[in-house]
Amino acid sequence: MKLLVKLLLSLVLLIVLLLSLGYAVLRSHWGIAAACRWISDATPYHLSIARLSHDWSHPLTFHIDQVTFGEDGQPALLIAGKLSLSLTARQLISPAHFAQITIEQGTLVLSNLTPEATLPISADRLELQAVKLLNPYPTNCLSAKQLNGTLTPWTPSQQAVLGKRFTFNFSAEDVHVAHRQFDKLVAQGSKDFQQLTITALSGAVERGTFEGKLSRSADGQWQIPRLQLDNIRFQTDKGLADLFAPAMLSPVTIQDLTINHLSIVGPNWVINDVSANGQNLSNISGLAGHLALNAESLMLGTEQWSQPHLRLTAAEGNLTLDQFDADWAKGTVSAKGQWLRKTGALQLDKLDFSNVRYTLPSDWRQFLQLPLPQAIQSITLNNLSVENVLFIDISPDFPFQMTAAHITGSQLQIAQQHQWGLWKGEAEYYAAAATFNRQDIRALWFKVSATPDELRVQDIKGLIQEGPMIGNLAISQSPTHPFTLSLQGERVPYEAFTHWFWPHPLSGQGNFSVNLKGNLPSLTASPSSLQGIFTTPTFSQQVGSE
């Protein structure tokens, strides 16, 4: 028995002696260099250490200075001023697993780790102190300075350098993600394989701040219980429609959205000082939720809208315009309606213009020839009201102006099958004064009625100088748009019609009647063919062949 005790004591002393010898060797410059050479030769990694230190007040923690570590044939993955390793009883069966690894004043270059590599160490807790992070891949640009935080546990695996299941708590300065810069970023949460949960997220971006919490499911859907954006200003190279296109947006649900004083500058649009509130916004299974938005101004091309106010409700993919109001062209505009996803029908229950002073863009006729966006198949104005509006067209071929115009319309279908036109509905039009191709007309009034087969302008009435004029116009909805026009009047200067459509010179004044027919390339174009007769008590003129 005494012999057995002596043998055990001798074995313990031998182990202590070997550990002491190993400890002394590792603390020497020669020992550290030899250990690094052995690891570099025996493993697919390279390691360089300047010095190993140890404090007996913390006997299970070793400190390593000036560490460089990486894969063979690759630049360094880690360059650290100080690395601390805390041992655990698990070291007896898993020598590469530590209780805690602390990296201080270091740089991590994630792009220097090949995707198929698996790091040979792990820890119950990974702590970063003032670490710089780099991942300069063009498709996943990521960098951060002064990264501080913890990861628990840290069990790296192939293509998952942070591990597959862990909790985290990090803060960082000067963070770049996909070429977007963030500052004072703070995040805490957890990851469980493909499920990511961020219980708190805040930071500064684009001269503003944000805070909220969010999660991403295994199938890539985002759930955001709360998100607040304050005083953010940023620029984008995308058009307004492209920025919010479905292809640009990940599947997301935002339960509570708050935006204060947001401004965005695009290539041909600007939205300034936006404040908004949204509830249960989602694009996962069609549009859903409620959004209320106010802005100081919105500029689209050369058009500026002041003080726009918008309230939207979406359900089952359909979109309801609860309210839209804005100051535009020195007047006001308001609208209500809905867009139906299945049919692509945009129905405005109300569209009102009041005191607008508007000059039409030079390409407005060409614009009406363009198809509507794919999402909008038709547009119907259930109630149209235009009050005291001035419209001006400055095109050189046929300029016109309408002063103090009033229009009321109902059930007007102004687009179908993605094409502009006037396909259904009725309207009445009145203008105190109008000018068509430099010819004045006063008290212009007429009715418009449209069917899928024909467009009629009936009971045309107006005064040319002191002479009254009445008439009717009918235009077919077929592609060639054949039309008939009849006008009669008294004490009218005949030269007025040479400003409009009559191709031959006219002079004099008196009674007249005009009967014309022809074809129109489009509803806004001049006739491509013309036949008819201009009759007065003293002469008549004919165009084309009757």
XYZ file of C-alpha atoms in Angstrom:
546
model
C 0.000 0.000 0.000
C 2.853 2.382 0.901
C 4.479 1.528 -2.402
C 1.295 2.427 -4.303
C 1.050 5.737 -2.489
C 4.693 6.480 -3.312
C 4.088 5.649 -6.975
C 1.045 7.945 -7.142
C 2.922 10.761 -5.452
C 5.821 10.227 -7.831
C 3.424 10.350 -10.814
C 1.807 13.547 -9.553
C 5.202 15.123 -8.990
C 6.246 14.072 -12.492
C 3.115 15.606 -14.007
C 3.635 18.811 -12.014
C 7.270 18.849 -13.114
C 6.327 18.371 -16.754
C 3.657 21.046 -16.522
C 6.075 23.408 -14.843
C 8.673 22.651 -17.487
C 6.128 23.115 -20.238
C 4.918 26.325 -18.636
C 8.460 27.634 -18.433
C 9.229 26.599 -22.008
C 6.043 28.172 -23.390
C 6.785 31.429 -21.588
C 10.192 31.571 -23.213
C 10.713 33.155 -26.618
C 12.214 29.928 -27.931
C 9.325 27.811 -26.637
C 6.667 30.060 -28.140
C 8.426 30.044 -31.521
C 8.752 26.235 -31.424
C 5.077 25.770 -30.531
C 4.013 28.086 -33.373
C 6.216 26.183 -35.850
C 4.775 22.858 -34.695
C 1.154 24.083 -35.051
C 1.887 25.615 -38.452
C 3.513 22.365 -39.678
C 0.992 19.934 -38.174
C -2.238 21.772 -39.066
C -3.633 23.568 -42.144
C -3.204 26.883 -40.316
C -0.348 29.289 -39.642
C 0.176 30.844 -36.184
C 2.508 33.506 -34.865
C 2.749 34.585 -31.181
C 5.083 37.176 -29.693
C 4.657 36.385 -25.975
C 2.674 34.250 -23.512
C 1.899 35.658 -20.060
C 0.032 34.353 -17.035
C -1.201 35.752 -13.745
C -1.520 33.293 -10.865
C -4.402 35.334 -9.450
C -6.334 33.932 -12.441
C -4.655 30.560 -12.812
C -6.913 29.262 -15.617
C -6.424 32.256 -17.928
C -3.471 32.747 -20.284
C -2.706 35.946 -22.176
C -1.052 35.951 -25.598
C 0.405 39.106 -27.127
C 0.759 39.962 -30.818
C -1.154 37.039 -32.361
C -1.434 36.331 -36.091
C -3.573 33.407 -37.235
C -4.919 32.210 -40.565
C -5.223 29.403 -43.086
C -2.189 28.113 -44.933
C -1.842 29.904 -48.249
C -4.186 32.710 -47.147
C -3.543 36.111 -45.572
C -4.139 36.328 -41.846
C -7.689 35.869 -40.588
C -6.871 37.388 -37.180
C -4.298 39.956 -36.164
C -4.689 40.764 -32.460
C -2.747 42.815 -29.975
C -3.893 40.547 -27.157
C -5.658 37.201 -26.972
C -6.871 35.677 -23.703
C -7.701 31.984 -23.300
C -9.610 30.735 -20.248
C -9.331 27.010 -19.605
C -12.084 24.664 -18.500
C -12.359 21.089 -17.335
C -13.650 20.273 -20.815
C -10.052 20.777 -22.000
C -9.332 17.208 -20.853
C -11.578 15.754 -23.588
C -11.693 18.713 -26.036
C -8.331 20.492 -25.911
C -9.419 23.068 -28.540
C -12.508 24.179 -26.598
C -12.105 26.998 -24.072
C -14.289 28.521 -21.407
C -13.706 31.990 -22.895
C -11.691 33.546 -25.697
C -11.141 37.301 -25.561
C -9.736 39.239 -28.499
C -8.470 42.761 -27.751
C -7.249 45.445 -30.154
C -7.383 43.149 -33.157
C -8.495 42.870 -36.761
C -10.680 40.104 -38.196
C -10.633 39.751 -41.994
C -13.464 37.333 -42.739
C -12.760 37.225 -46.470
C -9.434 35.522 -45.690
C -11.307 32.417 -44.505
C -12.250 30.043 -47.317
C -15.908 28.863 -47.291
C -15.031 25.204 -46.804
C -12.767 25.848 -43.796
C -13.756 25.041 -40.207
C -11.888 26.836 -37.444
C -10.198 24.359 -35.056
C -11.176 26.137 -31.812
C -14.391 26.963 -29.976
C -15.490 28.510 -26.688
C -18.368 28.808 -24.303
C -17.990 32.566 -24.718
C -16.262 34.724 -27.326
C -15.588 38.322 -26.328
C -14.385 41.081 -28.644
C -12.880 44.312 -27.329
C -12.114 47.172 -29.745
C -11.855 44.807 -32.720
C -11.871 45.885 -36.361
C -13.934 43.693 -38.702
C -13.411 43.417 -42.461
C -15.237 41.418 -45.116
C -14.593 43.239 -48.398
C -16.362 40.835 -50.761
C -18.140 43.025 -53.376
C -21.402 41.088 -52.957
C -21.364 41.209 -49.144
C -19.334 44.238 -48.147
C -19.053 44.353 -44.350
C -16.742 46.292 -42.076
C -16.800 47.727 -38.558
C -14.537 49.594 -36.175
C -14.420 49.454 -32.377
C -16.452 46.252 -32.322
C -17.232 45.213 -28.750
C -19.449 42.395 -27.567
C -19.972 38.771 -26.751
C -21.068 35.618 -28.535
C -22.318 32.670 -26.447
C -21.452 29.933 -27.252
C -18.981 30.184 -30.126
C -18.915 26.918 -32.073
C -17.774 27.716 -35.635
C -18.565 25.284 -38.422
C -18.105 25.130 -42.162
C -19.604 28.214 -43.851
C -20.772 29.451 -40.423
C -17.819 31.184 -38.783
C -20.020 32.417 -35.918
C -21.708 29.079 -35.450
C -25.272 27.969 -36.014
C -26.784 28.539 -32.551
C -25.741 31.408 -30.293
C -26.793 34.565 -28.482
C -25.005 37.853 -29.115
C -24.632 41.361 -27.766
C -22.514 43.766 -29.825
C -21.814 47.446 -30.341
C -19.686 49.000 -33.069
C -18.647 52.288 -34.667
C -18.404 53.136 -38.361
C -20.171 50.024 -39.663
C -20.459 49.508 -43.427
C -23.016 46.998 -44.717
C -23.513 46.663 -48.481
C -21.995 50.139 -48.993
C -24.329 51.746 -46.436
C -22.674 53.359 -43.411
C -23.983 53.018 -39.851
C -22.595 54.489 -36.653
C -23.047 53.726 -32.951
C -24.662 50.422 -33.893
C -25.964 48.328 -30.978
C -27.542 44.891 -31.469
C -28.478 42.002 -29.244
C -30.350 38.813 -29.964
C -29.880 35.196 -30.942
C -29.585 32.845 -33.886
C -30.955 29.316 -34.079
C -29.774 27.834 -37.368
C -31.618 29.918 -40.015
C -33.840 31.693 -37.468
C -32.426 35.111 -36.522
C -33.921 37.196 -33.695
C -32.716 40.715 -32.853
C -34.378 41.793 -29.625
C -32.831 45.286 -29.690
C -31.285 47.223 -32.557
C -30.315 50.886 -32.696
C -27.832 53.147 -34.384
C -27.207 56.193 -36.542
C -27.429 56.240 -40.336
C -27.545 58.983 -42.975
C -27.456 61.785 -40.372
C -30.401 60.236 -38.521
C -31.142 57.445 -36.080
C -33.104 54.208 -36.008
C -34.207 51.696 -33.411
C -36.378 48.613 -33.310
C -36.418 44.860 -33.116
C -36.827 42.223 -35.800
C -36.536 38.567 -36.674
C -35.979 36.487 -39.803
C -37.497 33.059 -40.238
C -35.791 30.096 -41.872
C -37.603 30.790 -45.159
C -36.301 34.373 -45.299
C -39.398 36.242 -44.073
C -38.782 39.235 -41.826
C -40.976 40.060 -38.821
C -40.477 43.567 -37.386
C -42.514 44.222 -34.217
C -41.269 47.802 -34.033
C -39.172 50.138 -36.176
C -38.591 53.864 -35.730
C -36.626 56.123 -38.098
C -35.755 59.700 -37.097
C -34.228 62.558 -39.132
C -32.754 60.312 -41.824
C -31.523 61.952 -45.046
C -30.191 59.848 -47.896
C -29.726 59.702 -51.648
C -30.448 56.866 -54.078
C -29.772 56.247 -57.754
C -33.102 54.410 -58.161
C -36.354 55.799 -59.468
C -39.285 56.087 -57.069
C -41.121 53.130 -58.641
C -37.935 51.028 -58.706
C -37.134 51.757 -55.058
C -40.430 50.244 -53.886
C -40.743 47.591 -56.588
C -41.675 44.116 -55.232
C -38.407 42.684 -56.537
C -36.485 45.154 -54.342
C -38.323 44.275 -51.132
C -37.790 41.164 -49.039
C -40.892 39.445 -47.596
C -41.567 41.538 -44.507
C -44.211 42.306 -41.888
C -43.895 45.502 -39.822
C -46.290 45.641 -36.898
C -45.487 49.193 -35.801
C -43.633 51.681 -38.028
C -42.832 55.263 -37.033
C -41.012 57.697 -39.333
C -40.084 61.228 -38.302
C -38.564 63.811 -40.665
C -37.274 61.464 -43.373
C -35.984 62.923 -46.650
C -34.928 61.012 -49.795
C -33.309 62.379 -52.957
C -33.583 60.272 -56.110
C -32.350 60.832 -59.687
C -35.494 62.719 -60.774
C -37.528 62.887 -57.590
C -37.300 64.270 -54.057
C -39.472 63.660 -51.017
C -38.791 66.035 -48.154
C -39.557 65.864 -44.415
C -41.763 62.765 -44.322
C -43.512 61.682 -41.146
C -45.484 58.437 -41.200
C -47.140 55.809 -39.045
C -47.860 52.261 -40.150
C -49.520 49.266 -38.526
C -49.331 45.613 -39.565
C -47.694 46.384 -42.915
C -46.938 43.244 -44.922
C -46.074 42.119 -48.443
C -45.803 38.407 -47.676
C -49.166 37.197 -49.032
C -50.246 40.311 -50.869
C -50.290 43.843 -49.527
C -51.753 44.382 -46.059
C -51.771 47.022 -43.327
C -52.478 50.684 -42.751
C -50.180 53.639 -43.492
C -50.643 57.360 -42.807
C -48.066 59.704 -44.326
C -47.408 63.445 -44.381
C -44.601 65.287 -46.134
C -43.387 68.824 -46.596
C -43.054 68.362 -50.347
C -42.754 65.788 -53.118
C -41.103 66.524 -56.470
C -41.498 64.152 -59.442
C -39.530 65.442 -62.396
C -40.665 69.052 -62.749
C -43.905 68.513 -60.807
C -43.974 69.642 -57.181
C -46.594 68.640 -54.602
C -46.680 70.570 -51.326
C -48.014 69.290 -48.005
C -49.154 65.906 -49.361
C -51.216 63.856 -46.927
C -51.823 60.191 -47.661
C -53.732 57.426 -45.871
C -53.663 53.895 -47.305
C -55.230 50.620 -46.220
C -54.251 47.307 -47.784
C -56.031 43.983 -47.356
C -55.876 40.724 -49.328
C -53.530 42.387 -51.786
C -55.981 45.194 -52.601
C -55.081 48.807 -51.856
C -57.547 51.438 -50.630
C -56.723 55.117 -50.918
C -58.563 56.407 -47.856
C -57.393 59.957 -48.397
C -55.001 61.949 -50.550
C -54.697 65.734 -50.313
C -51.981 68.016 -51.633
C -51.273 71.517 -52.827
C -50.334 71.380 -56.499
C -49.849 73.962 -59.251
C -51.073 76.800 -56.978
C -54.245 74.844 -56.231
C -55.355 71.730 -54.410
C -55.923 68.086 -55.340
C -57.785 65.430 -53.369
C -58.684 61.824 -54.130
C -60.161 58.634 -52.698
C -60.360 55.200 -54.264
C -58.998 51.674 -54.470
C -56.777 49.420 -56.552
C -57.789 45.774 -57.053
C -54.871 43.403 -57.371
C -56.613 40.601 -59.299
C -58.052 42.813 -62.038
C -55.496 45.646 -61.957
C -58.420 48.107 -61.825
C -57.780 51.531 -60.276
C -61.097 53.094 -59.247
C -61.124 56.619 -57.856
C -64.369 57.314 -56.056
C -63.409 60.981 -55.933
C -60.870 63.105 -57.808
C -61.064 66.860 -57.220
C -58.966 69.718 -58.636
C -59.510 73.254 -57.344
C -57.867 76.544 -58.421
C -55.086 74.714 -60.253
C -52.865 76.699 -62.655
C -51.117 74.096 -64.763
C -48.979 74.144 -67.901
C -49.010 70.774 -69.643
C -45.591 69.225 -70.310
C -44.413 69.397 -73.905
C -44.604 65.601 -74.312
C -48.094 65.074 -72.874
C -49.469 63.747 -76.181
C -46.618 61.228 -76.448
C -47.175 60.249 -72.810
C -50.803 59.337 -73.552
C -49.582 56.910 -76.209
C -47.468 54.981 -73.686
C -48.931 51.910 -71.938
C -49.721 52.090 -68.248
C -47.638 50.095 -65.732
C -48.360 46.378 -65.769
C -50.076 46.562 -62.371
C -52.711 49.041 -63.648
C -55.045 47.556 -66.242
C -57.751 50.231 -66.131
C -58.571 53.577 -64.467
C -62.114 54.706 -63.643
C -63.106 58.077 -62.150
C -66.439 57.576 -60.421
C -66.692 61.275 -59.586
C -64.530 63.980 -61.183
C -64.715 67.611 -60.107
C -62.615 70.411 -61.607
C -63.249 73.917 -60.279
C -61.756 77.207 -61.481
C -58.770 75.606 -63.216
C -56.384 77.091 -65.790
C -54.867 74.647 -68.301
C -52.162 75.813 -70.701
C -50.536 73.931 -73.574
C -47.557 75.701 -75.151
C -46.826 73.199 -77.940
C -46.043 75.213 -81.102
C -48.215 73.185 -83.513
C -51.533 73.742 -81.667
C -51.265 75.658 -78.378
C -54.338 76.148 -76.262
C -55.462 77.660 -72.996
C -58.603 77.128 -70.894
C -59.417 79.736 -68.238
C -61.753 79.292 -65.266
C -62.583 75.766 -66.387
C -65.181 73.699 -64.541
C -65.659 69.976 -65.229
C -67.936 67.423 -63.607
C -67.814 63.772 -64.618
C -69.116 60.407 -63.481
C -68.078 56.824 -64.208
C -65.308 58.006 -66.541
C -63.077 55.163 -67.661
C -59.921 56.918 -68.831
C -57.807 53.795 -69.361
C -58.400 50.177 -70.289
C -56.100 47.319 -71.256
C -53.170 49.495 -70.118
C -54.017 52.214 -72.705
C -55.124 55.795 -72.089
C -58.378 56.997 -73.664
C -61.970 57.750 -72.764
C -63.931 54.519 -72.920
C -66.994 55.056 -70.714
C -68.794 57.723 -68.724
C -70.283 61.179 -68.964
C -68.998 64.696 -68.247
C -69.914 68.334 -68.618
C -67.356 71.025 -69.397
C -67.475 74.812 -69.070
C -64.717 77.426 -69.505
C -65.229 81.165 -69.144
C -62.591 81.708 -71.820
C -60.472 79.506 -74.039
C -57.907 79.900 -76.785
C -57.273 77.222 -79.418
C -54.304 77.835 -81.692
C -54.449 81.576 -80.964
C -58.192 81.856 -81.625
C -60.298 83.004 -78.665
C -63.645 81.523 -77.727
C -65.800 82.556 -74.762
C -68.316 80.728 -72.612
C -67.371 77.340 -74.032
C -69.691 74.534 -72.894
C -70.262 70.967 -74.021
C -71.210 67.458 -72.844
C -69.084 64.364 -73.269
C -70.368 60.788 -73.313
C -68.324 57.711 -74.065
C -68.998 54.050 -74.753
C -66.592 51.315 -75.829
C -67.770 51.980 -79.420
C -68.028 55.757 -79.655
C -67.044 59.043 -78.063
C -69.507 61.921 -78.397
C -69.048 65.638 -77.711
C -72.574 67.023 -77.794
C -74.283 70.387 -77.479
C -71.096 72.335 -78.139
C -71.783 75.992 -77.406
C -69.542 79.041 -77.449
C -69.026 82.610 -78.577
C -66.463 83.662 -81.192
C -66.277 87.410 -80.760
C -70.028 88.196 -80.541
C -71.187 85.287 -82.665
C -72.738 82.162 -81.140
C -71.761 78.690 -82.340
C -73.268 75.248 -81.668
C -72.394 71.756 -82.855
C -71.713 68.064 -82.240
C -68.760 65.720 -82.657
C -68.721 61.908 -82.811
C -65.533 59.813 -82.845
C -65.362 56.043 -83.248
C -63.274 54.064 -80.752
C -61.807 51.918 -83.558
C -58.031 52.228 -84.141
C -58.439 54.662 -87.079
C -60.906 56.835 -85.117
C -63.260 57.924 -87.934
C -65.160 61.048 -86.892
C -67.969 63.383 -87.954
C -68.257 67.054 -86.980
C -71.115 69.473 -87.521
C -71.083 73.155 -86.531
C -73.472 76.057 -87.120
C -73.237 79.683 -86.124
C -74.258 83.302 -86.666
C -72.169 86.472 -87.039
C -68.963 84.466 -86.677
C -65.648 85.548 -88.292
C -64.867 82.780 -90.783
C -61.091 83.074 -90.418
C -61.419 81.521 -86.958
C -61.763 78.099 -88.593
C -58.481 78.407 -90.466
C -56.823 78.508 -87.024
C -58.447 75.186 -86.126
C -59.044 72.661 -88.894
C -60.118 74.251 -92.204
C -57.215 73.948 -94.675
C -58.229 76.808 -97.078
C -58.182 80.575 -96.438
C -61.445 82.105 -95.271
C -62.525 85.725 -94.816
C -65.603 87.631 -93.855
C -68.163 87.201 -91.125
C -71.686 85.852 -90.912
C -73.735 82.701 -90.667
C -72.177 79.339 -91.525
C -72.464 75.571 -91.302
C -69.682 73.028 -91.378
C -69.949 69.287 -91.943
C -66.743 67.262 -91.785
C -65.639 63.685 -91.582
C -62.236 62.030 -91.468
C -59.860 59.870 -89.461
C -57.683 60.558 -86.431
C -54.386 58.759 -85.745
C -55.207 59.248 -82.049
C -57.662 61.239 -79.964
C -55.086 64.022 -79.490
C -53.696 64.167 -83.054
C -54.666 66.221 -86.111
C -56.837 64.474 -88.754
C -55.004 62.176 -91.139
C -57.805 62.628 -93.721
C -60.540 65.220 -94.103
C -63.699 65.531 -96.192
C -66.434 68.127 -95.869
C -67.998 71.413 -96.835
C -68.049 74.904 -95.329
C -71.260 76.707 -96.266
C -72.269 80.386 -95.895
C -75.062 82.456 -97.493
C -72.571 83.865 -100.015
C -70.109 81.035 -100.746
C -69.128 77.465 -99.981
C -65.805 75.618 -99.839
C -65.140 71.921 -100.018
C -62.226 69.731 -98.913
C -61.634 66.158 -99.993
C -64.316 64.484 -102.077
C -67.906 64.003 -101.009
